[in-house]
Amino acid sequence: MRYSENHIGNKNVSDEELLKTFSPASESKGPKDTGEFEEEELERLKQTGIDLTHPNRTGTFVQTNHTVQRCDCESSGIELLPVTAALKKYDGLKEYWWRLISAEKDSFTREADQELDNGYFIRALPGEKVIYPLQTCLYIRDENLAQRVHNIVIAEEGSELNIITGCSTHPHLRSGLHIGISEFYVKKGAKLTFTMIHNWGENVYVRPRTGIRVEEEGVFLSNYISLKGVKSVQTLPTATLTGPNAVARFNSVIVAPEGSDIDIGAEVILEAPGTRSEVVSRTISTGGRVVARGHLIGLAPDIKAHLECQGLILAEHGVIHAIPELEAHVAGVDMSHEAAVGRIAQEEIEYLMARGLDEEEATSTIVRGFLDVRINGLPPELNEELQEVVEECHKGM
Amino acid sequence: MLKIEDLWVEVQGRDILKGINLKIGTGETHCLFGKNGSGKTTLLMTLMGFSGYRVKHGHILFKGEDITYLPINERARRGLGVAFQRPPTLRGVQLKNLLALYSKETDIGSRLALAYNFEDFLERQVNLGFSGGEIKKSELLQLLAQSPDLLLLDEPESGVDVENLDVICQMIRKLLQKDIPAKRRKSGLIITHTGLILNYVNADRGHVMLNGQIYCHGNPLDIFERIKNYGYEECAKCRLFEQSLKI
């Protein structure tokens, strides 16, 4: 698989060239603590799912540029550390460090390997079930920096963990690069819900590289939301379901405004019998370009996997490119996909108009429904934000 | 309430309705019988103003106003309401959200669900995986929230099991104010293929539609009895006979 190309202005550039245009985050370390954040920054973080005063959070991790400002956790069953500290404590995290992704995968993984800023390490101890989510925030506060993080999340046997991660830039920042390596280990019977909200600047490049391993009876749920303008995102998390009856689900809700180029998706390798997966993306282009990928690979009998790419183009020039792939290597698999791209069906609009809504109200109701992912534990501010974005979408139509 | 004058309607370049005349008074319920493809649904869709149904000639008057070329939502606001036979699926839109949009009453969804005993239904996405009976219920719930003056129902009994039929007819009777005959202001036009609905909802008049024309007006039970015994073709012959007498 090849990602979409990098562009600076109208020019195609290589990964290496792109990297050279940014300064390392280590050169602009960021504030000592989150008390230095201004009101507008706190507001922006709230819109990204991060509330530093929230009572219903099990723990909080905040990294700005290169430096970790907060890393605290109320639960004794959860270990939360800056990843650099975890590397020291656990002698390089040999079982977990670069085990699901190769450091040699591309220029961005190499950069993160050689020039690591930090990242978070989260581990739920065996059997530990956390009610409130942990929030983690990766924040770029200064202009033109490359932030390189590497995160490790381990849900030990029988544990349950819910993480909200918000990635954002300063409200006035224009340009930046975020490289985020993440490795998730969901052990036997564990359940990990990972909700990632992106709220970047209009000229920010985002390069997450993610690997997930789910063992027997384990469940990994991923929600990815990006509703604001961003220059370019390339991400294709790969989940390997290694144990019988393991589950992985990916939901993505993407809005691509004019000037955004978002290449997203998920790849799931169903190695063991009885494993299940679902990859669902709902994308809206209001002038930007979206590539919605999904690749399901069935290697064992009795697996069930479904892929769904739904796209709406609400502007004249938007592009949505759905690439659903199913790959079965044995008999007895149940794999399916559904992809639909276009505008809102006239029939749906008229259906609501027949109840008295005008065309705009009808369209807004449909788009709101389209974007409704119903995420448990999502903060109310974010839902409000979602509605605002939906309203904005209509203005561009 | 409703007056249709010499209405000609074209769908995809084909004439479907060919000179329909029909009057429905305030508080009256009319039944429209007819074979599949006779133009019954086209009439309902045209009354509501859906795209794809082009009026070539004639007029639709509602409460004295010519609504022939009004947008759909304006007709709805004036009091027209339709229950669809095959409504589209609205992914992510919960039924309760729609009900709240249609009614000024707060908590309308809970009140209606309680009254008709299907609370769990409100959280579901509109028409997604609904059974035949659930579609009807959902359509009628939406109409109850909307509270139209003229109800257009497209085969409300089709695809519904006996158990659900009871609830559905109860909702239709409520919509048509069947429990307050003296003060009744609501009117209805019910399309029925099977006539089953007549066992549950009293209608004032019946009409037979054949090949885009209305062939017969009269007591709905008498008409239905005749259709059952002699088939729709007899209605055509009957009309021809009437016409020959006029000559």
PDB file of C-alpha atoms in Angstrom, chain A residues 282 308 310 338 346-359 361 365-366 368-370 372 374, chain B residues 48 50-51 72-73 76-77 82 84 87-94 98 101-102 125 127 139 142-143 146:
ATOM      1  CA  ARG A 282     -18.035   8.015   7.453  1.00  0.00           C
ATOM      2  CA  GLU A 308     -18.100  -0.023   5.329  1.00  0.00           C
ATOM      3  CA  GLN A 310     -19.801   5.854   3.451  1.00  0.00           C
ATOM      4  CA  GLU A 338     -20.237  -1.888   1.488  1.00  0.00           C
ATOM      5  CA  GLN A 346     -32.955  13.593  -2.769  1.00  0.00           C
ATOM      6  CA  GLU A 347     -35.405  10.984  -1.531  1.00  0.00           C
ATOM      7  CA  GLU A 348     -34.088  11.360   2.038  1.00  0.00           C
ATOM      8  CA  ILE A 349     -34.330  15.150   1.941  1.00  0.00           C
ATOM      9  CA  GLU A 350     -37.863  15.055   0.569  1.00  0.00           C
ATOM     10  CA  TYR A 351     -38.885  12.471   3.146  1.00  0.00           C
ATOM     11  CA  LEU A 352     -38.092  14.965   5.900  1.00  0.00           C
ATOM     12  CA  MET A 353     -39.542  17.894   3.969  1.00  0.00           C
ATOM     13  CA  ALA A 354     -42.814  15.991   3.816  1.00  0.00           C
ATOM     14  CA  ARG A 355     -42.896  16.357   7.596  1.00  0.00           C
ATOM     15  CA  GLY A 356     -42.499  20.118   7.384  1.00  0.00           C
ATOM     16  CA  LEU A 357     -38.708  20.644   7.590  1.00  0.00           C
ATOM     17  CA  ASP A 358     -37.248  22.985   5.005  1.00  0.00           C
ATOM     18  CA  GLU A 359     -34.463  21.762   2.745  1.00  0.00           C
ATOM     19  CA  GLU A 361     -33.139  21.588   8.127  1.00  0.00           C
ATOM     20  CA  THR A 365     -30.647  16.389  10.129  1.00  0.00           C
ATOM     21  CA  ILE A 366     -29.267  13.844   7.672  1.00  0.00           C
ATOM     22  CA  ARG A 368     -25.917  15.124  11.747  1.00  0.00           C
ATOM     23  CA  GLY A 369     -27.113  11.527  11.650  1.00  0.00           C
ATOM     24  CA  PHE A 370     -24.356  10.621   9.240  1.00  0.00           C
ATOM     25  CA  ASP A 372     -23.343  10.484  14.724  1.00  0.00           C
ATOM     26  CA  ARG A 374     -22.401   7.674  19.473  1.00  0.00           C
TER      27      ARG A 374
ATOM     28  CA  MET B  48     -47.375  15.880  -1.404  1.00  0.00           C
ATOM     29  CA  PHE B  50     -42.393  15.024  -4.582  1.00  0.00           C
ATOM     30  CA  SER B  51     -39.900  15.576  -7.363  1.00  0.00           C
ATOM     31  CA  ILE B  72     -43.186  19.814  -0.174  1.00  0.00           C
ATOM     32  CA  ASN B  73     -42.510  21.380   3.214  1.00  0.00           C
ATOM     33  CA  ALA B  76     -46.737  19.818   5.117  1.00  0.00           C
ATOM     34  CA  ARG B  77     -46.910  23.085   7.039  1.00  0.00           C
ATOM     35  CA  VAL B  82     -48.130  11.250   4.314  1.00  0.00           C
ATOM     36  CA  PHE B  84     -44.840   6.134   3.158  1.00  0.00           C
ATOM     37  CA  PRO B  87     -39.513   5.175   3.275  1.00  0.00           C
ATOM     38  CA  PRO B  88     -35.751   5.717   2.908  1.00  0.00           C
ATOM     39  CA  THR B  89     -33.305   4.743   5.661  1.00  0.00           C
ATOM     40  CA  LEU B  90     -31.777   7.617   7.597  1.00  0.00           C
ATOM     41  CA  ARG B  91     -28.551   6.295   9.079  1.00  0.00           C
ATOM     42  CA  GLY B  92     -27.609   7.695  12.438  1.00  0.00           C
ATOM     43  CA  VAL B  93     -30.889   9.573  12.822  1.00  0.00           C
ATOM     44  CA  GLN B  94     -32.831   8.326  15.816  1.00  0.00           C
ATOM     45  CA  LEU B  98     -37.278  13.284  14.359  1.00  0.00           C
ATOM     46  CA  LEU B 101     -38.254  18.114  15.373  1.00  0.00           C
ATOM     47  CA  TYR B 102     -41.820  17.690  14.217  1.00  0.00           C
ATOM     48  CA  GLN B 125     -32.105   4.639  13.492  1.00  0.00           C
ATOM     49  CA  ASN B 127     -36.041   2.695   9.027  1.00  0.00           C
ATOM     50  CA  GLU B 139     -44.496   6.440   9.944  1.00  0.00           C
ATOM     51  CA  GLN B 142     -44.081  10.668  12.987  1.00  0.00           C
ATOM     52  CA  LEU B 143     -47.527  11.688  11.761  1.00  0.00           C
ATOM     53  CA  GLN B 146     -46.768  16.225  13.052  1.00  0.00           C
TER      54      GLN B 146
END
